[in-house]
mmCIF file of C-alpha atoms in Angstrom:
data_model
loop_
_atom_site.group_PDB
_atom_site.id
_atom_site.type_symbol
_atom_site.label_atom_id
_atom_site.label_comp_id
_atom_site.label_asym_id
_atom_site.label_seq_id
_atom_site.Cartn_x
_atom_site.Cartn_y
_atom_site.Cartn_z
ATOM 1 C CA UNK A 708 121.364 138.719 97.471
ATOM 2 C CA UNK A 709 120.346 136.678 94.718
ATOM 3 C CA UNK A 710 123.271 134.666 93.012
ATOM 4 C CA UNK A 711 123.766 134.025 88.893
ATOM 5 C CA UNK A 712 125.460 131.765 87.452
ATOM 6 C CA UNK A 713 128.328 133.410 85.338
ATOM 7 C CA UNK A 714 131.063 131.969 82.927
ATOM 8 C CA UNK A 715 133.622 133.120 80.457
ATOM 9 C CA UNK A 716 134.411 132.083 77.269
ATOM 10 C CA UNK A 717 136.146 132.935 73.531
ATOM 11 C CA UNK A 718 133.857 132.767 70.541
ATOM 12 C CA UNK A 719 136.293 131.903 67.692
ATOM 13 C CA UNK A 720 135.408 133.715 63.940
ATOM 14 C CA UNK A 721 131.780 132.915 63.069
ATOM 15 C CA UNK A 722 134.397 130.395 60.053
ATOM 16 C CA UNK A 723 134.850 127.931 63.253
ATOM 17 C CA UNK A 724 131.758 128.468 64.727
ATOM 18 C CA UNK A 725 130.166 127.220 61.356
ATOM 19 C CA UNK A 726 132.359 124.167 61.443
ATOM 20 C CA UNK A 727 131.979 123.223 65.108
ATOM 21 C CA UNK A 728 128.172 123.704 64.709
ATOM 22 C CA UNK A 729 128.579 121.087 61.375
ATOM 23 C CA UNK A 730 129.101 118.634 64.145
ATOM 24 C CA UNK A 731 127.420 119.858 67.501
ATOM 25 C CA UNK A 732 123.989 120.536 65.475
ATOM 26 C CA UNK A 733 124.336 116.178 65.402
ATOM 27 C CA UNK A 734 126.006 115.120 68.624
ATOM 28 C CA UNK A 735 125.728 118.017 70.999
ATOM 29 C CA UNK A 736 122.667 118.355 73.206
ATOM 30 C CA UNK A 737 123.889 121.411 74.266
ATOM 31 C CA UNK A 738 124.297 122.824 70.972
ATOM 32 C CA UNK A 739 121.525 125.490 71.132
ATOM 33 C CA UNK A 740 122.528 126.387 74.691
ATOM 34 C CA UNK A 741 125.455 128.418 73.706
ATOM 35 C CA UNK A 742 127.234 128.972 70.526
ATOM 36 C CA UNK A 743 130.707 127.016 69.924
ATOM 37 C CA UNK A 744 133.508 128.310 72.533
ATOM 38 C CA UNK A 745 136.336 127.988 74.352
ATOM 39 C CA UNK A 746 135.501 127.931 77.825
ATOM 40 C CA UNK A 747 138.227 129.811 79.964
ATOM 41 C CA UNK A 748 136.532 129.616 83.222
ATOM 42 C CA UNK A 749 134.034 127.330 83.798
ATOM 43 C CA UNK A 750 130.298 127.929 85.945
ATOM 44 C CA UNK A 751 130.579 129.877 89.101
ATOM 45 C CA UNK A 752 128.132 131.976 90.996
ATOM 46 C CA UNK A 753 128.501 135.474 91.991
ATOM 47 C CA UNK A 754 126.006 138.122 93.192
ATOM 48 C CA UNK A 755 125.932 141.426 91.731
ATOM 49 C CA UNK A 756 129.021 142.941 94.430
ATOM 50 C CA UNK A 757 131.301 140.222 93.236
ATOM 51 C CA UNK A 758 130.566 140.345 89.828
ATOM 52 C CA UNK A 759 131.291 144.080 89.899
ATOM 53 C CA UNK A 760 134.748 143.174 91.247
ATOM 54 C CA UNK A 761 135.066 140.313 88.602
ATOM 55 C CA UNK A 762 134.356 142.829 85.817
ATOM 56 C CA UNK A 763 137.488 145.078 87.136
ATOM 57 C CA UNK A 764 139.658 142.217 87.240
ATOM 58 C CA UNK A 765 138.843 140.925 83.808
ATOM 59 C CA UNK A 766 139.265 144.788 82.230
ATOM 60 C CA UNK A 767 142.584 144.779 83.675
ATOM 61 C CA UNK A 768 143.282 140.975 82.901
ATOM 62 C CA UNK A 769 142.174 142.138 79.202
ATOM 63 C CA UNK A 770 144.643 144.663 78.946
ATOM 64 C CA UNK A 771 147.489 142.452 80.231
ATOM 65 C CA UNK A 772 147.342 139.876 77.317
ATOM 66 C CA UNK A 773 147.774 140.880 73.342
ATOM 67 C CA UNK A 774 145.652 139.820 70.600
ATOM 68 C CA UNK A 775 146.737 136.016 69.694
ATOM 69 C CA UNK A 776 146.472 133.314 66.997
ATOM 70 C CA UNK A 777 144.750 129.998 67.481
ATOM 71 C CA UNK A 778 144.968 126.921 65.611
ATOM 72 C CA UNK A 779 143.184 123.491 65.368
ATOM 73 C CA UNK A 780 144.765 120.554 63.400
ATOM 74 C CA UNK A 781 142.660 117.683 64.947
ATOM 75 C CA UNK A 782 139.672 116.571 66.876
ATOM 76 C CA UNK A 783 140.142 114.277 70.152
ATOM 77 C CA UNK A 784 138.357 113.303 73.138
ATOM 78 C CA UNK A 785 137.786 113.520 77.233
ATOM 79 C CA UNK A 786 137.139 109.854 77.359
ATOM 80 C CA UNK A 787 137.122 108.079 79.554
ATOM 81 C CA UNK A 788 136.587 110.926 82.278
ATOM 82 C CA UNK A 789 133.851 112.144 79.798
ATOM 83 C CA UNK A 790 132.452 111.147 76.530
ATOM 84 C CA UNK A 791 132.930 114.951 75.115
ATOM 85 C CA UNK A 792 134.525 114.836 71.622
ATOM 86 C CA UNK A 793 136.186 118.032 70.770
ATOM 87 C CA UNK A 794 137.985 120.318 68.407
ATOM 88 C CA UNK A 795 141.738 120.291 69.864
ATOM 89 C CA UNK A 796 143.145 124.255 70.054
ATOM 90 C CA UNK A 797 146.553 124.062 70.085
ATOM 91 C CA UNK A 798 148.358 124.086 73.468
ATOM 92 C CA UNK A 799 148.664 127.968 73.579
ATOM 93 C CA UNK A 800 151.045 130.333 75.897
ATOM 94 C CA UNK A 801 148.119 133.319 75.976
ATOM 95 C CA UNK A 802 144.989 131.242 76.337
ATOM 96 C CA UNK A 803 146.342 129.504 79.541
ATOM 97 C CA UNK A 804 147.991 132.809 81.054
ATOM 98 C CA UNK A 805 143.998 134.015 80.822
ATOM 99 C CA UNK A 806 142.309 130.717 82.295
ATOM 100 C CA UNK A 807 145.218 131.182 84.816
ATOM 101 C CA UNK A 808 144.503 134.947 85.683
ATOM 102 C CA UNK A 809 140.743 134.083 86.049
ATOM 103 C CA UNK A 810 141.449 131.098 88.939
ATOM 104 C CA UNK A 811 143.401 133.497 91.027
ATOM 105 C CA UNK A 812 143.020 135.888 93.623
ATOM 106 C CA UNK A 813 139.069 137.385 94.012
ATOM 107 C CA UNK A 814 137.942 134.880 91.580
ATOM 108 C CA UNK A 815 135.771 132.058 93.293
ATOM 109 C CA UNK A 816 136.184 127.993 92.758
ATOM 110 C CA UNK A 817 139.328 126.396 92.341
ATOM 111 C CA UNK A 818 140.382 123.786 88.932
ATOM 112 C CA UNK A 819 138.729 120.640 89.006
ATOM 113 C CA UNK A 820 140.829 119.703 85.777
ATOM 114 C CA UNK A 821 144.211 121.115 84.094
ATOM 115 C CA UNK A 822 143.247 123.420 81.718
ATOM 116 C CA UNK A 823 142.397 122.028 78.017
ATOM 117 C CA UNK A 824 141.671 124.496 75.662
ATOM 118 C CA UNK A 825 138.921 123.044 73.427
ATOM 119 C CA UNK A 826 136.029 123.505 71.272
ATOM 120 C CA UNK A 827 133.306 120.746 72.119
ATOM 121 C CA UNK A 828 131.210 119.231 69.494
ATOM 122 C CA UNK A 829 130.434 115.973 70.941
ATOM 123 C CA UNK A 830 129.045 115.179 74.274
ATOM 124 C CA UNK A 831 126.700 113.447 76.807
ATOM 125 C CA UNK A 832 126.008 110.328 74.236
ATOM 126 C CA UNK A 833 126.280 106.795 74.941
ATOM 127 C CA UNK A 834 129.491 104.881 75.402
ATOM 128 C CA UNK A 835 128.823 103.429 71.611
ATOM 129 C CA UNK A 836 127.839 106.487 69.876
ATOM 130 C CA UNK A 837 130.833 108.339 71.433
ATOM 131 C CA UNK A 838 133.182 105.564 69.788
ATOM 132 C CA UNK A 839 131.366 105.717 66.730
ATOM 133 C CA UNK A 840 131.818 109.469 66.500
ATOM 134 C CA UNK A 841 135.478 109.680 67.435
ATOM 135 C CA UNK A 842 136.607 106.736 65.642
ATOM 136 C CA UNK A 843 135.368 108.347 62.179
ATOM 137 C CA UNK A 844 136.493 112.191 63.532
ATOM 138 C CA UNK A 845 139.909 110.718 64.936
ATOM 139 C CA UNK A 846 141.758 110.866 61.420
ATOM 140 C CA UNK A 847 140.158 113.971 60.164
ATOM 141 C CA UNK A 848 142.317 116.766 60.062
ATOM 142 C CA UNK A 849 142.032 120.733 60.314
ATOM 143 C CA UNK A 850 143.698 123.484 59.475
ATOM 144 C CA UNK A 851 142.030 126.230 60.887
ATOM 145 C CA UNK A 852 144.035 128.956 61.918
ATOM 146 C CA UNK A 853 142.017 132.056 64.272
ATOM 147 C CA UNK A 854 142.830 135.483 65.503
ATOM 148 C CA UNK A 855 141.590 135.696 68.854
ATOM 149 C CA UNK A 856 141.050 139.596 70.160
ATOM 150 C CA UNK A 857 138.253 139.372 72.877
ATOM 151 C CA UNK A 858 136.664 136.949 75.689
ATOM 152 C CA UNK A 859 133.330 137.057 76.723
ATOM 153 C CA UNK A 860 131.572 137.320 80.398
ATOM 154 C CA UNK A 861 128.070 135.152 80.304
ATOM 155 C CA UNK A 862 125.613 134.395 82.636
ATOM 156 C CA UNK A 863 123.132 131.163 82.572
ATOM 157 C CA UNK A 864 119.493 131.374 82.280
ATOM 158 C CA UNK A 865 116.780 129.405 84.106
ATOM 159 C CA UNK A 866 116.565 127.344 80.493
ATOM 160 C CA UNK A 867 119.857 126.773 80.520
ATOM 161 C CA UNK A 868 120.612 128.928 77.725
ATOM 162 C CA UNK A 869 123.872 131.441 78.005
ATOM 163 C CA UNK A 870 123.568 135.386 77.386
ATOM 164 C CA UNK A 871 126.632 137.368 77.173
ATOM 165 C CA UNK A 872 126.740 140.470 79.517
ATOM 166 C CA UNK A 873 130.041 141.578 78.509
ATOM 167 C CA UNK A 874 132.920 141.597 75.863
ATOM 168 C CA UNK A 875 136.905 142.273 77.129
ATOM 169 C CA UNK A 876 138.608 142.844 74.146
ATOM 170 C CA UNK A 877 142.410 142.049 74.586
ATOM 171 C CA UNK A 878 145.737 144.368 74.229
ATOM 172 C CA UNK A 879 143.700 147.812 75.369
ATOM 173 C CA UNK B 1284 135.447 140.996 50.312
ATOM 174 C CA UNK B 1285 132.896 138.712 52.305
ATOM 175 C CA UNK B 1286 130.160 139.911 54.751
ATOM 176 C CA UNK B 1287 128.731 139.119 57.586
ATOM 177 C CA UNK B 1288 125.020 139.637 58.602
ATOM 178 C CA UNK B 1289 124.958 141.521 61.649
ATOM 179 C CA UNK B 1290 122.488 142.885 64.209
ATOM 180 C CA UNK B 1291 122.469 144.861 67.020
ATOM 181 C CA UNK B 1292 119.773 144.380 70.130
ATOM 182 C CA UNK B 1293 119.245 144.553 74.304
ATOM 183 C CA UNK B 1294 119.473 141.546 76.285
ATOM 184 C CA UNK B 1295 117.260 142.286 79.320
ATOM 185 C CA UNK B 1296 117.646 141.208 82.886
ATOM 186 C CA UNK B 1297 117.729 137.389 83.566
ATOM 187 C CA UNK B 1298 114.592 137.589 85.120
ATOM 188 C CA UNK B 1299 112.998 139.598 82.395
ATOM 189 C CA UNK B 1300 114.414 136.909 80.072
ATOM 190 C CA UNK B 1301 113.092 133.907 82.082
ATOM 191 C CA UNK B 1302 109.612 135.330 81.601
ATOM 192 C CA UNK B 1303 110.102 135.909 77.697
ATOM 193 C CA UNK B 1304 111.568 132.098 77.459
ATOM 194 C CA UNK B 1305 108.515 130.427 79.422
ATOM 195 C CA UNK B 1306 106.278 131.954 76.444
ATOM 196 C CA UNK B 1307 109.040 130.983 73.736
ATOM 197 C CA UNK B 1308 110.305 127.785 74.291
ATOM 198 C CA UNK B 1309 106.533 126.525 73.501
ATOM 199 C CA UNK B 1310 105.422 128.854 70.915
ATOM 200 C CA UNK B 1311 108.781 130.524 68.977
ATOM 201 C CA UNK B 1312 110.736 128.026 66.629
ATOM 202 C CA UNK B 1313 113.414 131.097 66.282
ATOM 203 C CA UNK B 1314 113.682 130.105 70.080
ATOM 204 C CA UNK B 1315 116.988 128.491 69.919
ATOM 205 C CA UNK B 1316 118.812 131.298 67.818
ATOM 206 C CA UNK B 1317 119.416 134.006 70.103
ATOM 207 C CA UNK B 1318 117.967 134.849 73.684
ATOM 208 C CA UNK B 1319 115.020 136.987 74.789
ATOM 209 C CA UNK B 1320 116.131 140.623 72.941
ATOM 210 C CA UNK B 1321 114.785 143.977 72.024
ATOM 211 C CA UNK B 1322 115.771 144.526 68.343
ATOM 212 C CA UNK B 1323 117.430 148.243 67.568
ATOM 213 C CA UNK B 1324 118.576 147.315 64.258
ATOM 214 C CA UNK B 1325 117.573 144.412 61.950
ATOM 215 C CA UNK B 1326 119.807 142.082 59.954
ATOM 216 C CA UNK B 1327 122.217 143.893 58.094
ATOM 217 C CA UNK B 1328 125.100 142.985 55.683
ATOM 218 C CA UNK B 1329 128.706 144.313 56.405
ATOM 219 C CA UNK B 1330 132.650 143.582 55.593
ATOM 220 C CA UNK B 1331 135.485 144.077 57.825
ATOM 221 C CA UNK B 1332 135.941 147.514 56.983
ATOM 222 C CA UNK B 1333 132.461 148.590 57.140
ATOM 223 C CA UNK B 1334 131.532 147.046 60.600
ATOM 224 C CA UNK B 1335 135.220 148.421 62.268
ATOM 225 C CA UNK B 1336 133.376 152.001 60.741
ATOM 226 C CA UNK B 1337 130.063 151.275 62.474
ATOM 227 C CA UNK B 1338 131.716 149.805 65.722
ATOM 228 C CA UNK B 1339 132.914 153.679 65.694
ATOM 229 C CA UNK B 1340 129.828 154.517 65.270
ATOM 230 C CA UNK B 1341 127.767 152.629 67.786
ATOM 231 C CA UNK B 1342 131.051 153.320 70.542
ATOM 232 C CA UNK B 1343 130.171 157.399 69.894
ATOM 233 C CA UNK B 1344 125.826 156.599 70.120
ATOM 234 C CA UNK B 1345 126.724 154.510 73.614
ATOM 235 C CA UNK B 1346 128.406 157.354 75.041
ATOM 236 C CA UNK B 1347 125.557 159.874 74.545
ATOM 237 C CA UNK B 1348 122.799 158.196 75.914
ATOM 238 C CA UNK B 1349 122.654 157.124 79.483
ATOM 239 C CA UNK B 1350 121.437 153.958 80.804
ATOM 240 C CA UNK B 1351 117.462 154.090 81.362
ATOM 241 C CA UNK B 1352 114.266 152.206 82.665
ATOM 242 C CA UNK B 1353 111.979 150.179 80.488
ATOM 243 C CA UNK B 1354 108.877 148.921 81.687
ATOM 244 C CA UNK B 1355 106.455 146.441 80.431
ATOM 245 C CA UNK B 1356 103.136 145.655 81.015
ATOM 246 C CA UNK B 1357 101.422 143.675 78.417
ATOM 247 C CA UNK B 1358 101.077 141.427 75.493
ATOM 248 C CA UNK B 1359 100.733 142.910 71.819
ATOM 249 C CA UNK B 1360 100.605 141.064 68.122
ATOM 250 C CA UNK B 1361 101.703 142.801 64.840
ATOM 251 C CA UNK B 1362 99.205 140.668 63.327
ATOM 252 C CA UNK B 1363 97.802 141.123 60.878
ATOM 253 C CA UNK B 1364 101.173 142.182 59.158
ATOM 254 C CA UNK B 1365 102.868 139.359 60.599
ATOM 255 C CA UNK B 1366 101.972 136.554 63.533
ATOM 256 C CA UNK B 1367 104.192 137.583 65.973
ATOM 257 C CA UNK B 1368 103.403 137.912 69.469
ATOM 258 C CA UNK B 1369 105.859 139.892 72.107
ATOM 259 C CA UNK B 1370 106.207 142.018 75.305
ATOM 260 C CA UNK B 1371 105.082 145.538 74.776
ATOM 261 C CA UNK B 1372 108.019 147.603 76.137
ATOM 262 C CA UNK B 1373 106.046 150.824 76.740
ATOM 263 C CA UNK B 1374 106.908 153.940 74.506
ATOM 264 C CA UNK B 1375 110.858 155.319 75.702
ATOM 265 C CA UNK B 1376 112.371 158.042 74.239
ATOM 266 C CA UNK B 1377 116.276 156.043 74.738
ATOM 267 C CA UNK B 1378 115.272 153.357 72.990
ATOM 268 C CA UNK B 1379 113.651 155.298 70.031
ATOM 269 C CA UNK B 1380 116.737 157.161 70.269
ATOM 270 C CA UNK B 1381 119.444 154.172 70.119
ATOM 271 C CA UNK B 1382 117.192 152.938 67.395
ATOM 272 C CA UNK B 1383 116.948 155.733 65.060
ATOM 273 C CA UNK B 1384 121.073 156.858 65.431
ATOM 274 C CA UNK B 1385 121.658 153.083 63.851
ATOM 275 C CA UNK B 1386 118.997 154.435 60.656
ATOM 276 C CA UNK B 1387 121.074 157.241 60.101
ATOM 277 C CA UNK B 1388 124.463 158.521 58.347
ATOM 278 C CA UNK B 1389 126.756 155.512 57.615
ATOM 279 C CA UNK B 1390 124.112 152.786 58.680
ATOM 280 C CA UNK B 1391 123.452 150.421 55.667
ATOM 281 C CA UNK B 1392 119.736 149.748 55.394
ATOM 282 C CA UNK B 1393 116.246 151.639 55.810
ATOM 283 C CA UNK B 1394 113.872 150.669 58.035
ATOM 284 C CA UNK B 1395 111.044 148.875 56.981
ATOM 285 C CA UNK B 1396 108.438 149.317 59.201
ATOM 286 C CA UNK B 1397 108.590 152.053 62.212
ATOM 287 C CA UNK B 1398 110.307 151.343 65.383
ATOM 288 C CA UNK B 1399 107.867 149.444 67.942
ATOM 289 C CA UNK B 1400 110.131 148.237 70.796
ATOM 290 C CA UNK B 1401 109.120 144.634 71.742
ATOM 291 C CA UNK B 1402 110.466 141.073 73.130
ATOM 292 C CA UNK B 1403 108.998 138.255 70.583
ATOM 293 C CA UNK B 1404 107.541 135.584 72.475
ATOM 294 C CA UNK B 1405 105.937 133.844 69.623
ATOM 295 C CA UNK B 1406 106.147 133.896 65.506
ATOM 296 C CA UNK B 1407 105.727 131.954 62.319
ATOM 297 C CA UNK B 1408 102.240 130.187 64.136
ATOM 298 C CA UNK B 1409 99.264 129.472 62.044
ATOM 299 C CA UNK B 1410 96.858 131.927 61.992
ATOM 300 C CA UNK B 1411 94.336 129.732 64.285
ATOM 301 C CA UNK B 1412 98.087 129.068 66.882
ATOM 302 C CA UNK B 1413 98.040 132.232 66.845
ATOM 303 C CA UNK B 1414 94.358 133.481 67.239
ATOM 304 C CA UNK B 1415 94.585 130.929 70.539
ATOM 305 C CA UNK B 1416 97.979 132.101 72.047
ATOM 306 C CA UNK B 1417 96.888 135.936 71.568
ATOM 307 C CA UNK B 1418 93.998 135.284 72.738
ATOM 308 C CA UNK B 1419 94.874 133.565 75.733
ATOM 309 C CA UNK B 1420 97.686 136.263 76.407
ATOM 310 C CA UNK B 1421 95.936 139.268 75.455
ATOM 311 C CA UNK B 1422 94.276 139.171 79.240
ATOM 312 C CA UNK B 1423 97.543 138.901 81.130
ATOM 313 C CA UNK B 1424 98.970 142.252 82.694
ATOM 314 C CA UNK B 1425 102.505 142.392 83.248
ATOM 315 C CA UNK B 1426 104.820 144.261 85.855
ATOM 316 C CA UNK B 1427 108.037 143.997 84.627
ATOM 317 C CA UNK B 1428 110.703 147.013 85.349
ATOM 318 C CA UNK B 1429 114.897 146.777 83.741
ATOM 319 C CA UNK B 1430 117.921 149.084 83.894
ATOM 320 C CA UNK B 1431 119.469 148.971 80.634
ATOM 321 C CA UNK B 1432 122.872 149.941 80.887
ATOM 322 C CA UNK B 1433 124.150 148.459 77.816
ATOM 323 C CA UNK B 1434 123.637 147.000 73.736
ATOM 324 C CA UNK B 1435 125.133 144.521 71.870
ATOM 325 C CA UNK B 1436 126.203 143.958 68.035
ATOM 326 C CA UNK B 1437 126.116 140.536 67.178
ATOM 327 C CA UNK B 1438 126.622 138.248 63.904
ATOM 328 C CA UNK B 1439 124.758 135.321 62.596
ATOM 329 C CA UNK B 1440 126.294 131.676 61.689
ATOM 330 C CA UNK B 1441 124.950 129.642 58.872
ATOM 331 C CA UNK B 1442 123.252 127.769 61.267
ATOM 332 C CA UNK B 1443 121.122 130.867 61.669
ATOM 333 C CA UNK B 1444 122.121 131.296 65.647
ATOM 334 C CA UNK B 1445 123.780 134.597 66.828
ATOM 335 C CA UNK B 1446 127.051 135.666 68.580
ATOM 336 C CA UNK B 1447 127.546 138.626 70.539
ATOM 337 C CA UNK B 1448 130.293 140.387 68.811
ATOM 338 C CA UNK B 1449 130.879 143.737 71.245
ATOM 339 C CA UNK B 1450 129.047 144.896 73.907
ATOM 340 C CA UNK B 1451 128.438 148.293 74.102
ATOM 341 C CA UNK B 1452 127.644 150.142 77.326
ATOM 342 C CA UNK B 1453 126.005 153.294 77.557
ATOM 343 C CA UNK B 1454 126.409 156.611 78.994
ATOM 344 C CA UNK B 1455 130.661 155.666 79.620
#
């Protein structure tokens, strides 16, 4: 059976969105792949069986966790495992019980890094533009404040391009 | 209070998709906003308050229409009204029917034109781009079945891109 490649993410108030996109339309590639996000579990492949399970799981993992506020004060960086600049969330208790829920049990792949929540806005440039771009971002600072109430199933298209197949809204 | 513009539409199968992007990717610069859709209701303006009301509204139109088959076959143009060029999803009474419960009672908004289901694969071409794509397309036949089993409300960013907001899925 033929395979997909799935993800989930949060899409923060269309406010954030506006001001990651400020910065991704300029030094994201990737910008028109996906809107801005917080990725909670990153590509995996499932056929249609297991995504049917994964769907359960995340319905009940949706219900388990309340409603939550985010906040971002300041931008920083993957570097030097990466060049991805990024809009830092701030460590948050419900964001990583979710990315936890959705590494356990049925779910396929294991962590290749600690989770990080972020929002990227930078990434895949040169080793010069990448210090150009963080040096200027590094003393900006935010104060953007979010209520998050929903995470997102997606799967990938042949282009690349993400389309979401389902919302989970949180606290039901 | 501010408002959002909003929008509600069917993403169709990956593959279905895939076939729509091939076309778009060359000949769509609305490409990178949003994937491969069937429209059900345009752009329209709403607050908080008036989208929870037509959330309401679009959970009670999901649950009384089941998921169905659409089927297309060929290209079509609206030209000469405008220069688009999409997939011809052939005539289906659930779609007309989704469509015209978002035109009535506490929808915002008439329609403008009547309801012709369709995936864009081209628009905003000059009229000789578009005399040669049409042309070119008008020949090919098409044997593309989908299950739709669900809609989705999304909401645009300054940037002009789109974010699914809720997924809706029918006949639950």
């Amino acid at each position: 059976m033929s395979k997909l490649n799935y993800g989930i993410a949060i899409f923060p108030s269309k406010e954030v969105q506006d001001v990651a996109n400020s910065y991704r339309m300029r030094y994201d590639p990737h910008y028109s792949y996906i809107p801005p996000h917080i990725t909670l579990k990153e590509k995996f492949q499932a056929d249609k069986d297991e995504i049917a399970k994964i769907e359960e799981e995340l319905e009940k993992i949706s219900s388990q966790v309340k409603p939550f506020e985010i906040e971002i004060k300041k931008v920083s960086s993957f570097s030097p495992v990466t060049n991805t600049v990024y809009l830092k969330v701030e460590p948050n208790e419900s964001l990583q019980t979710l990315s936890d829920k959705m590494h356990e049990g049925n779910f396929p792949d294991q962590r290749e890094f600690s989770f990080v929540p972020h929002i990227t806005i930078s990434q895949d440039l040169s080793e010069d533009e990448h210090s150009d771009i963080f040096g200027s971002l590094q003393m900006s600072s935010f104060d953007l404040k979010d209520q998050i109430d929903r995470f997102q199933l997606l799967y990938q298209l042949e282009d690349k391009t993400w389309t979401v197949y389902e919302t989970f809204k949180l606290g039901r």
